Amino acid sequence: SFGEEALLGKTPRNASVTMLTDGIIKRLTEEDFNELIRRPVMQYIETAEVEAMSGSFTVLDVKMPIEFRCGHYPGAVNIPLVRLRDQLKDLSTGKLYLVPDDAEGRAEIAAHILCQAGFNVRIIKDAAKVIYGEQAG
């Protein structure tokens, strides 16, 4: 498949595909994609639920390092989205990963990449309120 990251992150497509042999391409509309891929895969968690959790989880911030230095979820580990695929080997499949939603559409892309690789992941909703204060949003 291709183009899903653009739909998840609401960004322009950054990939091109060239077929080497004849074939058939099937296309999903954005609505079909959301119904068949996004909703079943993307799982969200409220900040209050995170604060009440007691267990093994890692908050994974996928912003660029300079953005991370300007503000990040308490205790977060920074792995920029552009390096996430390369660092999957360093992550544990038995752990829960939480990705704050304060990096525009990058949280959804990161969650999709992690889910495809077999990781347990949730997106923290309204994380900016915890990171930057209640007036964020």
Short mmCIF file of N, CA and C in Angstrom, two decimals, residues 1-126:
data_model
loop_
_atom_site.label_atom_id
_atom_site.label_comp_id
_atom_site.label_asym_id
_atom_site.label_seq_id
_atom_site.Cartn_x
_atom_site.Cartn_y
_atom_site.Cartn_z
N SER A 1 0.85 -1.18 0.00
CA SER A 1 0.00 0.00 0.00
C SER A 1 0.89 1.24 0.00
N PHE A 2 0.33 2.32 -0.40
CA PHE A 2 1.04 3.59 -0.40
C PHE A 2 0.04 4.72 -0.28
N GLY A 3 0.51 5.84 0.23
CA GLY A 3 -0.33 7.02 0.38
C GLY A 3 -1.06 7.12 1.71
N GLU A 4 -0.99 6.06 2.53
CA GLU A 4 -1.74 6.08 3.79
C GLU A 4 -1.19 7.11 4.77
N GLU A 5 0.10 7.35 4.75
CA GLU A 5 0.66 8.33 5.68
C GLU A 5 0.17 9.73 5.37
N ALA A 6 -0.03 10.04 4.10
CA ALA A 6 -0.56 11.35 3.73
C ALA A 6 -1.99 11.51 4.24
N LEU A 7 -2.78 10.44 4.15
CA LEU A 7 -4.15 10.51 4.66
C LEU A 7 -4.17 10.61 6.18
N LEU A 8 -3.32 9.86 6.85
CA LEU A 8 -3.27 9.87 8.31
C LEU A 8 -2.81 11.23 8.83
N GLY A 9 -1.78 11.77 8.22
CA GLY A 9 -1.22 13.03 8.68
C GLY A 9 -1.83 14.26 8.04
N LYS A 10 -2.78 14.04 7.12
CA LYS A 10 -3.40 15.15 6.37
C LYS A 10 -2.32 16.04 5.76
N THR A 11 -1.37 15.37 5.09
CA THR A 11 -0.26 16.06 4.44
C THR A 11 -0.23 15.67 2.96
N PRO A 12 0.51 16.41 2.15
CA PRO A 12 0.65 16.02 0.75
C PRO A 12 1.36 14.67 0.62
N ARG A 13 1.02 13.92 -0.40
CA ARG A 13 1.70 12.65 -0.63
C ARG A 13 3.17 12.91 -0.89
N ASN A 14 4.00 12.00 -0.40
CA ASN A 14 5.44 12.17 -0.60
C ASN A 14 6.03 10.95 -1.30
N ALA A 15 5.17 10.13 -1.91
CA ALA A 15 5.66 8.91 -2.55
C ALA A 15 5.10 8.81 -3.96
N SER A 16 5.86 8.18 -4.82
CA SER A 16 5.42 7.85 -6.17
C SER A 16 5.62 6.36 -6.34
N VAL A 17 4.79 5.77 -7.17
CA VAL A 17 4.87 4.33 -7.40
C VAL A 17 4.94 4.10 -8.90
N THR A 18 5.86 3.22 -9.29
CA THR A 18 5.98 2.81 -10.68
C THR A 18 5.84 1.30 -10.74
N MET A 19 4.90 0.83 -11.54
CA MET A 19 4.71 -0.61 -11.68
C MET A 19 5.71 -1.15 -12.69
N LEU A 20 6.34 -2.26 -12.34
CA LEU A 20 7.31 -2.89 -13.24
C LEU A 20 6.64 -3.84 -14.21
N THR A 21 5.45 -4.32 -13.84
CA THR A 21 4.68 -5.22 -14.71
C THR A 21 3.23 -4.75 -14.70
N ASP A 22 2.44 -5.27 -15.60
CA ASP A 22 1.02 -4.95 -15.61
C ASP A 22 0.39 -5.40 -14.31
N GLY A 23 -0.59 -4.68 -13.85
CA GLY A 23 -1.27 -5.04 -12.62
C GLY A 23 -2.52 -4.22 -12.44
N ILE A 24 -3.12 -4.38 -11.31
CA ILE A 24 -4.35 -3.66 -10.99
C ILE A 24 -4.11 -2.87 -9.71
N ILE A 25 -4.52 -1.63 -9.73
CA ILE A 25 -4.43 -0.79 -8.55
C ILE A 25 -5.84 -0.57 -8.03
N LYS A 26 -6.01 -0.75 -6.74
CA LYS A 26 -7.29 -0.45 -6.11
C LYS A 26 -7.11 0.80 -5.27
N ARG A 27 -8.07 1.65 -5.34
CA ARG A 27 -7.99 2.92 -4.64
C ARG A 27 -9.12 3.03 -3.64
N LEU A 28 -8.79 3.47 -2.43
CA LEU A 28 -9.79 3.75 -1.42
C LEU A 28 -10.03 5.26 -1.36
N THR A 29 -11.27 5.65 -1.21
CA THR A 29 -11.55 7.05 -0.96
C THR A 29 -11.09 7.37 0.46
N GLU A 30 -10.96 8.62 0.79
CA GLU A 30 -10.58 9.00 2.16
C GLU A 30 -11.59 8.47 3.16
N GLU A 31 -12.86 8.53 2.81
CA GLU A 31 -13.90 8.04 3.72
C GLU A 31 -13.75 6.53 3.93
N ASP A 32 -13.52 5.77 2.86
CA ASP A 32 -13.32 4.33 2.99
C ASP A 32 -12.06 4.02 3.80
N PHE A 33 -11.01 4.77 3.55
CA PHE A 33 -9.77 4.59 4.29
C PHE A 33 -10.02 4.79 5.79
N ASN A 34 -10.71 5.88 6.11
CA ASN A 34 -11.00 6.16 7.52
C ASN A 34 -11.82 5.04 8.15
N GLU A 35 -12.80 4.55 7.44
CA GLU A 35 -13.67 3.50 7.97
C GLU A 35 -12.95 2.15 8.09
N LEU A 36 -12.15 1.80 7.09
CA LEU A 36 -11.53 0.48 7.05
C LEU A 36 -10.16 0.40 7.72
N ILE A 37 -9.42 1.48 7.73
CA ILE A 37 -8.04 1.46 8.23
C ILE A 37 -7.89 2.31 9.50
N ARG A 38 -8.22 3.58 9.40
CA ARG A 38 -7.95 4.49 10.52
C ARG A 38 -8.74 4.11 11.77
N ARG A 39 -10.04 4.02 11.69
CA ARG A 39 -10.85 3.77 12.89
C ARG A 39 -10.52 2.45 13.57
N PRO A 40 -10.36 1.35 12.84
CA PRO A 40 -10.04 0.09 13.53
C PRO A 40 -8.63 0.05 14.13
N VAL A 41 -7.69 0.79 13.55
CA VAL A 41 -6.29 0.71 13.98
C VAL A 41 -5.95 1.78 15.02
N MET A 42 -6.37 3.01 14.78
CA MET A 42 -6.02 4.12 15.67
C MET A 42 -6.79 3.99 16.98
N GLN A 43 -6.06 3.92 18.07
CA GLN A 43 -6.67 3.86 19.39
C GLN A 43 -6.17 5.06 20.18
N TYR A 44 -7.10 5.68 20.88
CA TYR A 44 -6.80 6.91 21.60
C TYR A 44 -6.97 6.69 23.11
N ILE A 45 -6.28 7.53 23.87
CA ILE A 45 -6.37 7.49 25.33
C ILE A 45 -6.39 8.93 25.81
N GLU A 46 -7.21 9.19 26.82
CA GLU A 46 -7.30 10.54 27.39
C GLU A 46 -6.12 10.78 28.34
N THR A 47 -5.73 12.03 28.49
CA THR A 47 -4.61 12.35 29.38
C THR A 47 -4.90 11.91 30.82
N ALA A 48 -6.14 12.03 31.25
CA ALA A 48 -6.49 11.61 32.62
C ALA A 48 -6.27 10.11 32.80
N GLU A 49 -6.54 9.32 31.75
CA GLU A 49 -6.31 7.88 31.81
C GLU A 49 -4.82 7.58 31.92
N VAL A 50 -4.00 8.34 31.21
CA VAL A 50 -2.55 8.14 31.26
C VAL A 50 -2.05 8.42 32.67
N GLU A 51 -2.52 9.52 33.25
CA GLU A 51 -2.09 9.89 34.60
C GLU A 51 -2.48 8.84 35.63
N ALA A 52 -3.59 8.13 35.37
CA ALA A 52 -4.06 7.12 36.32
C ALA A 52 -3.43 5.75 36.08
N MET A 53 -2.70 5.60 34.99
CA MET A 53 -2.11 4.30 34.65
C MET A 53 -0.94 3.97 35.57
N SER A 54 -0.89 2.73 35.95
CA SER A 54 0.28 2.24 36.66
C SER A 54 0.71 0.99 35.92
N GLY A 55 1.77 1.07 35.26
CA GLY A 55 2.23 -0.07 34.48
C GLY A 55 3.35 0.35 33.58
N SER A 56 3.76 -0.55 32.79
CA SER A 56 4.89 -0.30 31.92
C SER A 56 4.42 0.28 30.59
N PHE A 57 4.76 1.53 30.38
CA PHE A 57 4.49 2.17 29.09
C PHE A 57 5.58 3.20 28.85
N THR A 58 5.75 3.55 27.59
CA THR A 58 6.71 4.57 27.21
C THR A 58 5.98 5.61 26.38
N VAL A 59 6.17 6.87 26.74
CA VAL A 59 5.63 7.96 25.92
C VAL A 59 6.67 8.28 24.87
N LEU A 60 6.27 8.18 23.63
CA LEU A 60 7.15 8.35 22.49
C LEU A 60 6.78 9.64 21.76
N ASP A 61 7.63 10.63 21.82
CA ASP A 61 7.38 11.92 21.18
C ASP A 61 8.07 11.91 19.81
N VAL A 62 7.30 12.14 18.75
CA VAL A 62 7.84 12.01 17.40
C VAL A 62 8.14 13.35 16.73
N LYS A 63 8.16 14.41 17.55
CA LYS A 63 8.51 15.72 16.99
C LYS A 63 10.02 15.78 16.72
N MET A 64 10.42 16.78 15.97
CA MET A 64 11.84 17.02 15.73
C MET A 64 12.49 17.45 17.05
N PRO A 65 13.80 17.22 17.21
CA PRO A 65 14.47 17.54 18.48
C PRO A 65 14.27 18.97 18.96
N ILE A 66 14.29 19.94 18.06
CA ILE A 66 14.11 21.33 18.50
C ILE A 66 12.69 21.56 19.02
N GLU A 67 11.71 20.91 18.41
CA GLU A 67 10.33 21.00 18.91
C GLU A 67 10.22 20.32 20.27
N PHE A 68 10.89 19.18 20.40
CA PHE A 68 10.88 18.43 21.65
C PHE A 68 11.45 19.28 22.79
N ARG A 69 12.54 20.00 22.50
CA ARG A 69 13.16 20.85 23.52
C ARG A 69 12.23 22.00 23.94
N CYS A 70 11.37 22.42 23.05
CA CYS A 70 10.44 23.52 23.35
C CYS A 70 9.26 23.06 24.21
N GLY A 71 9.01 21.78 24.24
CA GLY A 71 7.94 21.25 25.06
C GLY A 71 7.63 19.82 24.71
N HIS A 72 7.47 18.99 25.73
CA HIS A 72 7.14 17.59 25.49
C HIS A 72 6.39 17.01 26.68
N TYR A 73 5.72 15.91 26.43
CA TYR A 73 4.96 15.23 27.46
C TYR A 73 5.93 14.76 28.55
N PRO A 74 5.55 14.89 29.82
CA PRO A 74 6.45 14.49 30.91
C PRO A 74 6.96 13.05 30.74
N GLY A 75 8.27 12.89 30.81
CA GLY A 75 8.89 11.57 30.73
C GLY A 75 9.01 11.00 29.33
N ALA A 76 8.68 11.78 28.32
CA ALA A 76 8.69 11.28 26.94
C ALA A 76 10.11 11.04 26.43
N VAL A 77 10.21 10.06 25.54
CA VAL A 77 11.44 9.76 24.82
C VAL A 77 11.25 10.32 23.41
N ASN A 78 12.25 11.00 22.90
CA ASN A 78 12.14 11.62 21.58
C ASN A 78 12.74 10.73 20.49
N ILE A 79 11.88 10.28 19.59
CA ILE A 79 12.31 9.62 18.36
C ILE A 79 11.57 10.32 17.23
N PRO A 80 12.23 11.23 16.53
CA PRO A 80 11.55 11.95 15.45
C PRO A 80 10.93 10.98 14.44
N LEU A 81 9.79 11.37 13.92
CA LEU A 81 9.06 10.52 12.98
C LEU A 81 9.95 10.07 11.82
N VAL A 82 10.81 10.95 11.34
CA VAL A 82 11.66 10.60 10.20
C VAL A 82 12.64 9.47 10.53
N ARG A 83 12.88 9.22 11.82
CA ARG A 83 13.80 8.14 12.22
C ARG A 83 13.09 6.94 12.84
N LEU A 84 11.78 7.00 12.96
CA LEU A 84 11.05 5.96 13.68
C LEU A 84 11.24 4.58 13.07
N ARG A 85 11.11 4.45 11.75
CA ARG A 85 11.27 3.12 11.12
C ARG A 85 12.64 2.53 11.40
N ASP A 86 13.66 3.37 11.36
CA ASP A 86 15.03 2.89 11.61
C ASP A 86 15.22 2.45 13.06
N GLN A 87 14.43 2.96 13.96
CA GLN A 87 14.62 2.66 15.38
C GLN A 87 13.61 1.64 15.92
N LEU A 88 12.78 1.08 15.06
CA LEU A 88 11.82 0.07 15.52
C LEU A 88 12.52 -1.11 16.20
N LYS A 89 13.71 -1.44 15.71
CA LYS A 89 14.46 -2.59 16.26
C LYS A 89 14.86 -2.36 17.71
N ASP A 90 14.89 -1.10 18.14
CA ASP A 90 15.27 -0.77 19.51
C ASP A 90 14.08 -0.74 20.48
N LEU A 91 12.88 -0.94 19.94
CA LEU A 91 11.67 -0.90 20.77
C LEU A 91 11.26 -2.32 21.15
N SER A 92 10.47 -2.43 22.20
CA SER A 92 10.04 -3.73 22.71
C SER A 92 8.59 -4.00 22.32
N THR A 93 8.33 -5.14 21.71
CA THR A 93 6.96 -5.46 21.31
C THR A 93 6.06 -5.76 22.49
N GLY A 94 6.61 -6.03 23.66
CA GLY A 94 5.80 -6.32 24.83
C GLY A 94 5.39 -5.09 25.62
N LYS A 95 5.72 -3.92 25.14
CA LYS A 95 5.49 -2.68 25.87
C LYS A 95 4.37 -1.87 25.20
N LEU A 96 3.70 -1.07 25.99
CA LEU A 96 2.70 -0.14 25.46
C LEU A 96 3.39 1.19 25.16
N TYR A 97 3.17 1.71 23.96
CA TYR A 97 3.71 3.01 23.57
C TYR A 97 2.58 4.00 23.45
N LEU A 98 2.79 5.18 24.02
CA LEU A 98 1.82 6.26 23.95
C LEU A 98 2.45 7.40 23.17
N VAL A 99 1.74 7.91 22.17
CA VAL A 99 2.25 8.98 21.32
C VAL A 99 1.38 10.22 21.53
N PRO A 100 1.94 11.31 22.06
CA PRO A 100 1.16 12.53 22.25
C PRO A 100 0.69 13.10 20.91
N ASP A 101 -0.51 13.67 20.90
CA ASP A 101 -1.08 14.19 19.65
C ASP A 101 -0.72 15.65 19.38
N ASP A 102 0.34 16.16 19.98
CA ASP A 102 0.68 17.57 19.81
C ASP A 102 1.61 17.85 18.63
N ALA A 103 1.82 16.88 17.77
CA ALA A 103 2.74 17.05 16.63
C ALA A 103 2.00 17.01 15.31
N GLU A 104 0.91 17.78 15.25
CA GLU A 104 0.04 17.77 14.08
C GLU A 104 -0.36 16.34 13.75
N GLY A 105 -0.28 15.92 12.50
CA GLY A 105 -0.69 14.58 12.12
C GLY A 105 0.37 13.51 12.32
N ARG A 106 1.51 13.91 12.84
CA ARG A 106 2.61 12.94 12.99
C ARG A 106 2.29 11.84 13.99
N ALA A 107 1.46 12.11 14.98
CA ALA A 107 1.11 11.07 15.95
C ALA A 107 0.38 9.92 15.27
N GLU A 108 -0.55 10.25 14.37
CA GLU A 108 -1.30 9.21 13.67
C GLU A 108 -0.38 8.41 12.75
N ILE A 109 0.53 9.09 12.08
CA ILE A 109 1.48 8.38 11.21
C ILE A 109 2.35 7.45 12.05
N ALA A 110 2.86 7.96 13.17
CA ALA A 110 3.71 7.14 14.05
C ALA A 110 2.93 5.93 14.56
N ALA A 111 1.69 6.15 15.00
CA ALA A 111 0.88 5.05 15.51
C ALA A 111 0.65 4.01 14.42
N HIS A 112 0.43 4.45 13.21
CA HIS A 112 0.23 3.53 12.09
C HIS A 112 1.49 2.70 11.83
N ILE A 113 2.63 3.36 11.81
CA ILE A 113 3.91 2.66 11.60
C ILE A 113 4.13 1.63 12.70
N LEU A 114 3.91 2.04 13.94
CA LEU A 114 4.10 1.14 15.07
C LEU A 114 3.12 -0.04 15.01
N CYS A 115 1.86 0.24 14.70
CA CYS A 115 0.86 -0.85 14.58
C CYS A 115 1.25 -1.83 13.49
N GLN A 116 1.67 -1.31 12.34
CA GLN A 116 2.09 -2.19 11.23
C GLN A 116 3.24 -3.09 11.65
N ALA A 117 4.09 -2.59 12.54
CA ALA A 117 5.26 -3.35 12.98
C ALA A 117 4.94 -4.26 14.17
N GLY A 118 3.69 -4.28 14.60
CA GLY A 118 3.28 -5.20 15.66
C GLY A 118 3.35 -4.65 17.07
N PHE A 119 3.47 -3.34 17.22
CA PHE A 119 3.55 -2.73 18.54
C PHE A 119 2.18 -2.34 19.05
N ASN A 120 2.05 -2.30 20.37
CA ASN A 120 0.83 -1.87 21.04
C ASN A 120 0.96 -0.36 21.26
N VAL A 121 0.07 0.43 20.67
CA VAL A 121 0.23 1.89 20.70
C VAL A 121 -1.12 2.57 20.85
N ARG A 122 -1.11 3.68 21.58
CA ARG A 122 -2.27 4.54 21.75
C ARG A 122 -1.81 5.99 21.52
N ILE A 123 -2.72 6.81 21.07
CA ILE A 123 -2.45 8.23 20.87
C ILE A 123 -3.06 8.99 22.05
N ILE A 124 -2.25 9.82 22.70
CA ILE A 124 -2.74 10.62 23.84
C ILE A 124 -3.48 11.83 23.29
N LYS A 125 -4.79 11.88 23.55
CA LYS A 125 -5.61 13.00 23.09
C LYS A 125 -5.37 14.22 23.96
N ASP A 126 -5.37 15.37 23.33
CA ASP A 126 -5.23 16.66 24.02
C ASP A 126 -3.95 16.74 24.86
#
